[in-house]
Each structure stands twice: as structure tokens, then as C-alpha cells.
Amino acid sequence: MKKNKLPYVYIMLVLFCAVILGLIFNRSQNAVRIDWKPDLQLLKQEMLNNEVSLATNKKLSETFAQSIDRVIGNLKDYGNDDEIKIEVSKVIASLGQSHTALQPWDEKIIPIKLYMQDDKLYAIDTIKGYSEILYLELLQINNHPVKKVMRQLSVLISKDNNQGLKVKIPVFMICPSILYGLGIIDNKEGIQLEFRGGNKDVKIKIDPIKINKAQSGFLSPYKEKLLYNKFINKNYGFEYLPTNKSLYVAYNFCEEDTNYALSKFEDDIIETLQSYQAEKIIIDLRRNPGGDSTLLEALIHRLESQERFQGHVLVLIGRGTASSAIQNAIKIQEMLDAKLMGEATGGDPNKPGEVRSLTLPNSGLHLSYSTQKFHLQNKGIDALFPNIQVDYLVADYQNGIDPVLTAALDYDFQ
């Protein structure tokens, strides 16, 4: 008796259709959806006309134009929009300055704060449910070694120096769209991470969440203990520390705070100095990416008139110090005979500034670029270096210690 082959044929037909539908679905997920050509033509023209290093260097401008034209010519070859964004980022990053950059484009992030130490990445904060990874080294993302991913990121990150990479690699590493564009992950959900610390390996699968939700959900184990956290969401603030007879000033962004006028801030500082027997002023610029450098000048001049503080000011700098904050540090150093403490800055005092921005209409990408050259230090210097080197280590995060501020409070002026 012959067997009926119809059920078998039917099953094979269903499976075949499922595979085809799956391929079609994946292709639709990966397809290029943005009309890139007008955006890239606008980007090229804007940069050639206004970006200072391109406007003043014919050979560089020709190379840049050719690179953008190459991306336009290859648009049909890219598998998805994120791949195109990666290529554009590489072209812009090749100019070698942090201000001229394509900003990360993710609405969601992997909810982990990473910190770079000795060319390794460590988790220093995360959200509830993942505390087991705190202070462990990140080894792999989706089975890709982190060292390899860092090398891939380094060529698409706009930076002034290697200190800038220490700031930006931890940010780019938690952006799913960037990882997807690089081919590190093939799905923006359920990202596999592997960590190691001591004698234990930890593997987790984590879903990206919206940036504001991540920021509000971070555990921040020592949030209340660390003084800089008191002003972390403010442009500036200060506190007098009677035990150390020191005035701590946090200056986190060179921009006027709508809730606290800069003139009032200055008056409050001078009044506090007159009311207490302060022996030292500590100005913290470690988290200041820049803005308007002129805003702090009035306070610097007023402090200059307080003769007892000449040579008794410490300025805290670090990898997060850039742009106008570097100008402020240099001026404080010169006018108040201040000492710089911490680590080298992520910004270069001799790189261009006066930043403009452009939003590309079709992709919605945000581009920033420099329009004016600056030379604030000797040539050959690519960062502002401290007089007193104090490193911030992962162990310090783990123990809830701010070693730079501690060193500043303990510092004895000769």
C-alpha cells in the first residue's frame, strides 16, 4: 500500500513559507529606511563652509568631501541605517577633534555605567536586578571580546586625545544601535554580557531601556556619601567644609543656571569666604564639558581681590574636563596661582572650539562642529596636565571614596 505523501509535502511547504517570511521580516528590520543622500549632501556643504579645520585646509577638505561622497555612492550597499551612521561617524572622527562630532543616536541604553581603567572597562553602576556585576570587568558583548569592540569604537569616536576615549568609549559601549551598526549584536534586545571579577564569572542578558529611566534607576551605592553628587544635576554650587576650613566649589557646566543666577552664586561665595575662616578654595571642574568660558571670569576676578587666597586654590581636573572648562582652569591657575590636581583633561587646550550644531532633517542626527581655532598652551601638548597627579580607581568607586577631593582637603600649601 502506497503511503500518502500529501501531509509530508504540506509540512515542507509550510516550513518553506515560514523560512521565506522570516527572511523577509529580517530584511525589513535591517533595511535602510532613511533617505540619506540629502542629509549627507547638507552635512558635507555645512562642514566645508563652516568647520574651521576644513575651511582653512584645502587638502583636508578635499579628503573629507571624497569620504562623504564615497558613503553616498555606497548607500545601496549598506544593510541598515545604523551601518551608515557608523560610516559617517568614522569620517567625522577622522578630523581628530572632540567638538566636531556626530552625537550618539540611541533613545535606549544598556543600563550600566562603565569606567575605564588600565584599558579595561568596569561596571560602576547599574539598575536593580543586576547588582552582582558591580565593580566587575566587562569581558564580552554577545561573545565579542571587549578589547576588539573598543578598537572598533575608537575609530568612530571624535576625540582630542586618549583621555577623551576614556570618557566616550564607556558611553558608546552601552548604545545598542552603535553595537548593531558595528555588527557586534544582531538584535537590540536581550544583549548578552559577560563579566569577571576575583574568582567569579557572571553572564547576564539585559534589555536596553530609555535613557531617562536608566538614569533615574541607577543604584548609585554611595550617592549620599560623595560630595560631588550633591551638585551632580546642577550647573554649579558650593559648600563650606568647616573641619578642613575649605570652600568646595562644583562648577559642572559653563552655562547660567536658570534657578540660580551666576551673580547670586558669586555673591554667596564671597559672603561665605568673609563669614568663615576658610584657608583653601577647591574648584572642581572634573565633570565640566564646557560652554561659555567668560561666565566664570567675574568670580575669578573677585577671588583675585581676596589676597589671602593667592596660592591657596586647588583646581580639580580630569578626563571629563574639556573645552571652556580648560580655559577656566588655565585662567584660575594664572590669576590665583592655583595648583591643578587630578588627571589629564579629556580636552586639548589647542584644539578648535566655538561650537555650532546642525540637525540633519531626514535622519534626525545631531552634528556639532568647531568654527574657531584656539592655542592656549605650548604646541605638542594635547591635554592640560595636573601639577599633582591623583588617579580615580575602580576600587575607589567600590569603597565610596573620592581620592581627588580627599587629596585636595589634605593638601598642605607650603
GROMACS .gro file of C-alpha atoms in nm:
model
  414
    1MET     CA    1   0.000   0.000   0.000
    2LYS     CA    2   0.140   0.341  -0.100
    3LYS     CA    3   0.187   0.599   0.168
    4ASN     CA    4   0.011   0.933   0.121
    5LYS     CA    5   0.283   1.191   0.062
    6LEU     CA    6   0.049   1.492   0.081
    7PRO     CA    7   0.094   1.556   0.457
    8TYR     CA    8   0.471   1.549   0.416
    9VAL     CA    9   0.460   1.786   0.118
   10TYR     CA   10   0.223   2.013   0.308
   11ILE     CA   11   0.455   2.026   0.610
   12MET     CA   12   0.758   2.103   0.392
   13LEU     CA   13   0.562   2.376   0.213
   14VAL     CA   14   0.464   2.537   0.545
   15LEU     CA   15   0.824   2.526   0.668
   16PHE     CA   16   0.950   2.674   0.343
   17CYS     CA   17   0.699   2.959   0.365
   18ALA     CA   18   0.796   3.022   0.729
   19VAL     CA   19   1.163   3.050   0.633
   20ILE     CA   20   1.085   3.288   0.347
   21LEU     CA   21   0.862   3.503   0.569
   22GLY     CA   22   1.135   3.507   0.833
   23LEU     CA   23   1.391   3.624   0.579
   24ILE     CA   24   1.153   3.892   0.455
   25PHE     CA   25   1.085   4.006   0.811
   26ASN     CA   26   1.454   4.021   0.897
   27ARG     CA   27   1.527   4.212   0.580
   28SER     CA   28   1.253   4.463   0.661
   29GLN     CA   29   1.404   4.503   1.009
   30ASN     CA   30   1.752   4.559   0.865
   31ALA     CA   31   1.658   4.765   0.561
   32VAL     CA   32   1.780   5.119   0.503
   33ARG     CA   33   1.473   5.333   0.571
   34ILE     CA   34   1.614   5.687   0.571
   35ASP     CA   35   1.666   5.898   0.258
   36TRP     CA   36   2.033   5.962   0.331
   37LYS     CA   37   2.156   6.143   0.022
   38PRO     CA   38   2.007   6.490   0.101
   39ASP     CA   39   2.130   6.464   0.462
   40LEU     CA   40   2.484   6.375   0.361
   41GLN     CA   41   2.497   6.645   0.095
   42LEU     CA   42   2.383   6.900   0.354
   43LEU     CA   43   2.638   6.772   0.607
   44LYS     CA   44   2.919   6.797   0.353
   45GLN     CA   45   2.830   7.151   0.248
   46GLU     CA   46   2.783   7.275   0.605
   47MET     CA   47   3.114   7.130   0.717
   48LEU     CA   48   3.313   7.251   0.417
   49ASN     CA   49   3.178   7.605   0.454
   50ASN     CA   50   3.194   7.644   0.832
   51GLU     CA   51   3.411   7.386   1.011
   52VAL     CA   52   3.734   7.570   1.080
   53SER     CA   53   3.987   7.295   1.007
   54LEU     CA   54   3.821   7.219   0.673
   55ALA     CA   55   3.773   7.583   0.578
   56THR     CA   56   4.144   7.652   0.631
   57ASN     CA   57   4.298   7.332   0.492
   58LYS     CA   58   4.234   7.258   0.124
   59LYS     CA   59   4.384   6.908   0.125
   60LEU     CA   60   4.189   6.807   0.434
   61SER     CA   61   3.865   6.947   0.292
   62GLU     CA   62   3.915   6.754  -0.033
   63THR     CA   63   3.974   6.430   0.156
   64PHE     CA   64   3.666   6.491   0.371
   65ALA     CA   65   3.447   6.564   0.067
   66GLN     CA   66   3.570   6.250  -0.106
   67SER     CA   67   3.495   6.040   0.202
   68ILE     CA   68   3.137   6.169   0.227
   69ASP     CA   69   3.088   6.120  -0.148
   70ARG     CA   70   3.212   5.763  -0.107
   71VAL     CA   71   2.945   5.696   0.158
   72ILE     CA   72   2.680   5.847  -0.072
   73GLY     CA   73   2.799   5.631  -0.361
   74ASN     CA   74   2.778   5.316  -0.148
   75LEU     CA   75   2.436   5.381   0.005
   76LYS     CA   76   2.278   5.087  -0.177
   77ASP     CA   77   2.536   4.850  -0.026
   78TYR     CA   78   2.458   4.914   0.341
   79GLY     CA   79   2.234   4.672   0.525
   80ASN     CA   80   2.070   4.918   0.764
   81ASP     CA   81   2.066   5.281   0.876
   82ASP     CA   82   2.295   5.218   1.174
   83GLU     CA   83   2.571   5.098   0.941
   84ILE     CA   84   2.551   5.428   0.753
   85LYS     CA   85   2.563   5.625   1.077
   86ILE     CA   86   2.876   5.433   1.175
   87GLU     CA   87   3.046   5.519   0.844
   88VAL     CA   88   2.957   5.888   0.874
   89SER     CA   89   3.088   5.891   1.232
   90LYS     CA   90   3.419   5.748   1.113
   91VAL     CA   91   3.457   6.023   0.853
   92ILE     CA   92   3.388   6.298   1.106
   93ALA     CA   93   3.605   6.137   1.374
   94SER     CA   94   3.897   6.130   1.129
   95LEU     CA   95   3.927   6.508   1.178
   96GLY     CA   96   4.060   6.436   1.528
   97GLN     CA   97   3.873   6.681   1.750
   98SER     CA   98   3.608   6.623   2.011
   99HIS     CA   99   3.391   6.922   1.922
  100THR     CA  100   3.339   6.812   1.563
  101ALA     CA  101   3.130   6.504   1.618
  102LEU     CA  102   2.819   6.308   1.535
  103GLN     CA  103   2.632   6.259   1.861
  104PRO     CA  104   2.522   5.909   1.974
  105TRP     CA  105   2.173   5.848   1.842
  106ASP     CA  106   2.020   5.596   2.082
  107GLU     CA  107   1.699   5.659   2.272
  108LYS     CA  108   1.771   5.349   2.478
  109ILE     CA  109   2.090   5.234   2.650
  110ILE     CA  110   2.218   4.925   2.824
  111PRO     CA  111   2.156   5.035   3.186
  112ILE     CA  112   2.514   5.010   3.309
  113LYS     CA  113   2.770   5.280   3.384
  114LEU     CA  114   3.116   5.178   3.273
  115TYR     CA  115   3.451   5.320   3.379
  116MET     CA  116   3.782   5.274   3.201
  117GLN     CA  117   4.095   5.191   3.397
  118ASP     CA  118   4.415   5.046   3.250
  119ASP     CA  119   4.241   4.991   2.914
  120LYS     CA  120   3.973   4.777   3.078
  121LEU     CA  121   3.605   4.852   3.137
  122TYR     CA  122   3.435   4.803   3.473
  123ALA     CA  123   3.070   4.834   3.579
  124ILE     CA  124   3.048   5.104   3.847
  125ASP     CA  125   2.670   5.140   3.848
  126THR     CA  126   2.359   4.964   3.721
  127ILE     CA  127   1.991   4.919   3.795
  128LYS     CA  128   1.807   4.689   4.034
  129GLY     CA  129   1.838   4.324   3.944
  130TYR     CA  130   2.196   4.340   3.817
  131SER     CA  131   2.394   4.442   4.127
  132GLU     CA  132   2.605   4.123   4.101
  133ILE     CA  133   2.804   4.285   3.818
  134LEU     CA  134   2.908   4.592   4.018
  135TYR     CA  135   3.284   4.658   4.003
  136LEU     CA  136   3.344   4.360   3.773
  137GLU     CA  137   3.533   4.382   3.445
  138LEU     CA  138   3.331   4.362   3.124
  139LEU     CA  139   3.485   4.086   2.911
  140GLN     CA  140   3.247   4.019   2.623
  141ILE     CA  141   2.941   4.155   2.447
  142ASN     CA  142   2.745   3.894   2.256
  143ASN     CA  143   3.058   3.674   2.258
  144HIS     CA  144   3.271   3.953   2.110
  145PRO     CA  145   3.579   4.040   2.322
  146VAL     CA  146   3.551   4.389   2.467
  147LYS     CA  147   3.909   4.469   2.361
  148LYS     CA  148   3.805   4.415   1.998
  149VAL     CA  149   3.491   4.627   2.040
  150MET     CA  150   3.697   4.906   2.195
  151ARG     CA  151   3.924   4.911   1.891
  152GLN     CA  152   3.622   4.936   1.663
  153LEU     CA  153   3.475   5.219   1.867
  154SER     CA  154   3.800   5.416   1.882
  155VAL     CA  155   3.789   5.495   1.508
  156LEU     CA  156   3.434   5.634   1.512
  157ILE     CA  157   3.469   5.844   1.828
  158SER     CA  158   3.559   6.211   1.787
  159LYS     CA  159   3.829   6.293   2.039
  160ASP     CA  160   4.111   6.534   2.120
  161ASN     CA  161   4.332   6.277   2.292
  162ASN     CA  162   4.335   5.934   2.454
  163GLN     CA  163   4.181   6.073   2.772
  164GLY     CA  164   3.876   6.157   2.562
  165LEU     CA  165   3.845   5.790   2.469
  166LYS     CA  166   3.826   5.706   2.840
  167VAL     CA  167   3.514   5.922   2.859
  168LYS     CA  168   3.345   5.826   2.534
  169ILE     CA  169   3.412   5.453   2.498
  170PRO     CA  170   3.208   5.376   2.813
  171VAL     CA  171   2.921   5.583   2.665
  172PHE     CA  172   2.931   5.434   2.315
  173MET     CA  173   2.970   5.081   2.452
  174ILE     CA  174   2.619   5.089   2.604
  175CYS     CA  175   2.445   5.219   2.289
  176PRO     CA  176   2.262   4.928   2.118
  177SER     CA  177   2.235   5.100   1.779
  178ILE     CA  178   2.611   5.155   1.766
  179LEU     CA  179   2.679   4.794   1.859
  180TYR     CA  180   2.423   4.686   1.598
  181GLY     CA  181   2.579   4.904   1.328
  182LEU     CA  182   2.919   4.752   1.403
  183GLY     CA  183   2.778   4.401   1.379
  184ILE     CA  184   2.852   4.323   1.745
  185ILE     CA  185   2.489   4.238   1.814
  186ASP     CA  186   2.222   4.116   1.574
  187ASN     CA  187   1.931   4.217   1.795
  188LYS     CA  188   1.890   4.532   2.002
  189GLU     CA  189   1.708   4.347   2.279
  190GLY     CA  190   1.833   4.080   2.518
  191ILE     CA  191   2.201   4.171   2.489
  192GLN     CA  192   2.441   3.914   2.635
  193LEU     CA  193   2.724   4.043   2.854
  194GLU     CA  194   2.999   3.860   3.038
  195PHE     CA  195   3.183   4.000   3.340
  196ARG     CA  196   3.470   3.881   3.556
  197GLY     CA  197   3.598   3.981   3.896
  198GLY     CA  198   3.805   3.796   4.151
  199ASN     CA  199   3.726   3.429   4.109
  200LYS     CA  200   3.382   3.462   3.955
  201ASP     CA  201   3.243   3.499   3.605
  202VAL     CA  202   2.898   3.646   3.561
  203LYS     CA  203   2.689   3.622   3.246
  204ILE     CA  204   2.372   3.826   3.208
  205LYS     CA  205   2.114   3.901   2.942
  206ILE     CA  206   1.992   4.256   2.966
  207ASP     CA  207   1.736   4.465   2.780
  208PRO     CA  208   1.815   4.828   2.693
  209ILE     CA  209   1.584   5.087   2.849
  210LYS     CA  210   1.513   5.454   2.786
  211ILE     CA  211   1.794   5.684   2.894
  212ASN     CA  212   1.592   5.884   3.149
  213LYS     CA  213   1.458   5.564   3.306
  214ALA     CA  214   1.811   5.425   3.336
  215GLN     CA  215   1.947   5.744   3.491
  216SER     CA  216   1.669   5.758   3.750
  217GLY     CA  217   1.703   5.386   3.823
  218PHE     CA  218   2.078   5.362   3.880
  219LEU     CA  219   2.161   5.221   4.223
  220SER     CA  220   2.444   5.473   4.288
  221PRO     CA  221   2.550   5.292   4.608
  222TYR     CA  222   2.745   5.586   4.753
  223LYS     CA  223   2.537   5.871   4.615
  224GLU     CA  224   2.485   6.039   4.952
  225LYS     CA  225   2.844   5.993   5.067
  226LEU     CA  226   3.025   6.164   4.779
  227LEU     CA  227   3.016   6.543   4.791
  228TYR     CA  228   3.020   6.597   4.412
  229ASN     CA  229   2.693   6.401   4.385
  230LYS     CA  230   2.521   6.677   4.580
  231PHE     CA  231   2.566   6.903   4.276
  232ILE     CA  232   2.563   6.641   4.001
  233ASN     CA  233   2.245   6.775   3.837
  234LYS     CA  234   2.332   7.142   3.883
  235ASN     CA  235   2.547   7.372   3.674
  236TYR     CA  236   2.723   7.495   3.987
  237GLY     CA  237   2.708   7.502   4.365
  238PHE     CA  238   2.932   7.521   4.671
  239GLU     CA  239   2.967   7.409   5.030
  240TYR     CA  240   3.188   7.523   5.315
  241LEU     CA  241   3.365   7.237   5.494
  242PRO     CA  242   3.448   7.363   5.845
  243THR     CA  243   3.653   7.060   5.951
  244ASN     CA  244   3.901   7.128   5.672
  245LYS     CA  245   3.848   7.506   5.661
  246SER     CA  246   3.790   7.467   5.288
  247LEU     CA  247   3.535   7.601   5.043
  248TYR     CA  248   3.436   7.340   4.785
  249VAL     CA  249   3.301   7.480   4.457
  250ALA     CA  250   3.147   7.248   4.197
  251TYR     CA  251   3.141   7.405   3.851
  252ASN     CA  252   2.987   7.141   3.626
  253PHE     CA  253   2.880   7.336   3.321
  254CYS     CA  254   2.979   7.673   3.179
  255GLU     CA  255   2.623   7.793   3.149
  256GLU     CA  256   2.395   8.012   3.362
  257ASP     CA  257   2.154   7.818   3.581
  258THR     CA  258   1.800   7.948   3.540
  259ASN     CA  259   1.728   7.859   3.904
  260TYR     CA  260   2.042   8.013   4.049
  261ALA     CA  261   2.176   8.331   3.889
  262LEU     CA  262   2.552   8.335   3.843
  263SER     CA  263   2.575   8.678   4.010
  264LYS     CA  264   2.398   8.538   4.318
  265PHE     CA  265   2.631   8.237   4.314
  266GLU     CA  266   2.932   8.471   4.312
  267ASP     CA  267   2.790   8.688   4.592
  268ASP     CA  268   2.715   8.382   4.806
  269ILE     CA  269   3.070   8.252   4.766
  270ILE     CA  270   3.229   8.586   4.862
  271GLU     CA  271   2.994   8.623   5.159
  272THR     CA  272   3.077   8.272   5.278
  273LEU     CA  273   3.451   8.338   5.250
  274GLN     CA  274   3.412   8.653   5.455
  275SER     CA  275   3.198   8.481   5.720
  276TYR     CA  276   3.425   8.183   5.782
  277GLN     CA  277   3.797   8.139   5.833
  278ALA     CA  278   3.848   7.945   5.512
  279GLU     CA  279   4.209   7.863   5.433
  280LYS     CA  280   4.160   7.693   5.099
  281ILE     CA  281   3.936   7.705   4.793
  282ILE     CA  282   3.878   7.389   4.590
  283ILE     CA  283   3.719   7.436   4.246
  284ASP     CA  284   3.600   7.111   4.090
  285LEU     CA  285   3.598   7.108   3.708
  286ARG     CA  286   3.624   6.730   3.664
  287ARG     CA  287   3.277   6.691   3.513
  288ASN     CA  288   3.265   7.013   3.314
  289PRO     CA  289   3.249   6.958   2.934
  290GLY     CA  290   3.249   7.332   2.856
  291GLY     CA  291   3.012   7.604   2.741
  292ASP     CA  292   3.081   7.976   2.775
  293SER     CA  293   3.426   8.034   2.924
  294THR     CA  294   3.355   8.400   3.004
  295LEU     CA  295   3.087   8.322   3.265
  296LEU     CA  296   3.336   8.236   3.539
  297GLU     CA  297   3.564   8.533   3.481
  298ALA     CA  298   3.381   8.768   3.717
  299LEU     CA  299   3.416   8.522   4.005
  300ILE     CA  300   3.785   8.466   3.925
  301HIS     CA  301   3.849   8.842   3.938
  302ARG     CA  302   3.659   8.873   4.266
  303LEU     CA  303   3.861   8.590   4.417
  304GLU     CA  304   4.180   8.758   4.293
  305SER     CA  305   4.095   9.055   4.515
  306GLN     CA  306   4.088   8.821   4.817
  307GLU     CA  307   4.465   8.834   4.872
  308ARG     CA  308   4.471   8.563   5.140
  309PHE     CA  309   4.371   8.305   4.878
  310GLN     CA  310   4.653   8.379   4.638
  311GLY     CA  311   4.839   8.049   4.612
  312HIS     CA  312   4.574   7.873   4.821
  313VAL     CA  313   4.344   7.748   4.546
  314LEU     CA  314   4.325   7.397   4.404
  315VAL     CA  315   4.153   7.319   4.073
  316LEU     CA  316   4.038   6.961   4.026
  317ILE     CA  317   4.059   6.840   3.665
  318GLY     CA  318   4.014   6.506   3.493
  319ARG     CA  319   3.916   6.315   3.183
  320GLY     CA  320   3.575   6.485   3.185
  321THR     CA  321   3.723   6.836   3.176
  322ALA     CA  322   3.709   6.989   2.828
  323SER     CA  323   3.667   7.298   2.616
  324SER     CA  324   3.578   7.614   2.809
  325ALA     CA  325   3.641   7.440   3.141
  326ILE     CA  326   4.005   7.403   3.036
  327GLN     CA  327   4.020   7.776   2.963
  328ASN     CA  328   3.877   7.842   3.309
  329ALA     CA  329   4.134   7.612   3.473
  330ILE     CA  330   4.420   7.789   3.297
  331LYS     CA  331   4.290   8.134   3.396
  332ILE     CA  332   4.244   8.031   3.760
  333GLN     CA  333   4.593   7.887   3.761
  334GLU     CA  334   4.740   8.208   3.621
  335MET     CA  335   4.539   8.465   3.818
  336LEU     CA  336   4.514   8.289   4.155
  337ASP     CA  337   4.844   8.100   4.147
  338ALA     CA  338   4.638   7.781   4.174
  339LYS     CA  339   4.757   7.423   4.153
  340LEU     CA  340   4.587   7.168   3.928
  341MET     CA  341   4.509   6.831   4.084
  342GLY     CA  342   4.368   6.508   3.940
  343GLU     CA  343   4.439   6.359   3.598
  344ALA     CA  344   4.494   6.497   3.247
  345THR     CA  345   4.194   6.652   3.075
  346GLY     CA  346   3.991   6.485   2.801
  347GLY     CA  347   4.003   6.808   2.603
  348ASP     CA  348   4.302   6.960   2.422
  349PRO     CA  349   4.371   7.328   2.503
  350ASN     CA  350   4.498   7.380   2.148
  351LYS     CA  351   4.206   7.229   1.956
  352PRO     CA  352   3.933   7.439   1.787
  353GLY     CA  353   3.617   7.548   1.965
  354GLU     CA  354   3.324   7.793   1.937
  355VAL     CA  355   3.084   7.514   1.853
  356ARG     CA  356   2.785   7.525   1.622
  357SER     CA  357   2.533   7.248   1.568
  358LEU     CA  358   2.319   7.109   1.289
  359THR     CA  359   2.032   6.859   1.293
  360LEU     CA  360   2.003   6.656   0.972
  361PRO     CA  361   1.636   6.668   0.865
  362ASN     CA  362   1.578   6.312   0.743
  363SER     CA  363   1.786   6.112   0.991
  364GLY     CA  364   1.744   6.348   1.286
  365LEU     CA  365   2.114   6.310   1.364
  366HIS     CA  366   2.283   6.588   1.559
  367LEU     CA  367   2.615   6.718   1.432
  368SER     CA  368   2.843   6.960   1.617
  369TYR     CA  369   3.147   7.131   1.467
  370SER     CA  370   3.414   7.387   1.558
  371THR     CA  371   3.437   7.731   1.398
  372GLN     CA  372   3.740   7.892   1.567
  373LYS     CA  373   4.098   7.791   1.640
  374PHE     CA  374   4.250   7.815   1.988
  375HIS     CA  375   4.609   7.789   2.113
  376LEU     CA  376   4.614   7.812   2.491
  377GLN     CA  377   4.923   7.605   2.572
  378ASN     CA  378   5.258   7.516   2.419
  379LYS     CA  379   5.248   7.323   2.093
  380GLY     CA  380   5.285   6.949   2.132
  381ILE     CA  381   5.062   6.944   2.439
  382ASP     CA  382   4.735   6.757   2.374
  383ALA     CA  383   4.585   6.797   2.723
  384LEU     CA  384   4.601   7.012   3.033
  385PHE     CA  385   4.808   6.818   3.286
  386PRO     CA  386   4.782   6.842   3.666
  387ASN     CA  387   5.056   6.969   3.890
  388ILE     CA  388   4.959   6.692   4.131
  389GLN     CA  389   4.854   6.360   3.980
  390VAL     CA  390   4.575   6.175   4.166
  391ASP     CA  391   4.401   5.886   3.993
  392TYR     CA  392   4.041   5.779   4.049
  393LEU     CA  393   4.035   5.398   4.057
  394VAL     CA  394   3.756   5.141   4.037
  395ALA     CA  395   3.844   5.041   4.393
  396ASP     CA  396   3.765   5.398   4.499
  397TYR     CA  397   3.417   5.369   4.346
  398GLN     CA  398   3.374   5.036   4.521
  399ASN     CA  399   3.470   5.186   4.858
  400GLY     CA  400   3.276   5.510   4.814
  401ILE     CA  401   3.588   5.728   4.816
  402ASP     CA  402   3.670   6.040   4.616
  403PRO     CA  403   4.051   6.023   4.623
  404VAL     CA  404   4.099   6.351   4.438
  405LEU     CA  405   3.887   6.557   4.677
  406THR     CA  406   4.042   6.374   4.972
  407ALA     CA  407   4.390   6.465   4.849
  408ALA     CA  408   4.279   6.826   4.797
  409LEU     CA  409   4.137   6.853   5.150
  410ASP     CA  410   4.458   6.704   5.295
  411TYR     CA  411   4.687   6.919   5.081
  412ASP     CA  412   4.913   7.149   5.278
  413PHE     CA  413   5.020   7.463   5.094
  414GLN     CA  414   5.383   7.546   5.161
   0.00000   0.00000   0.00000
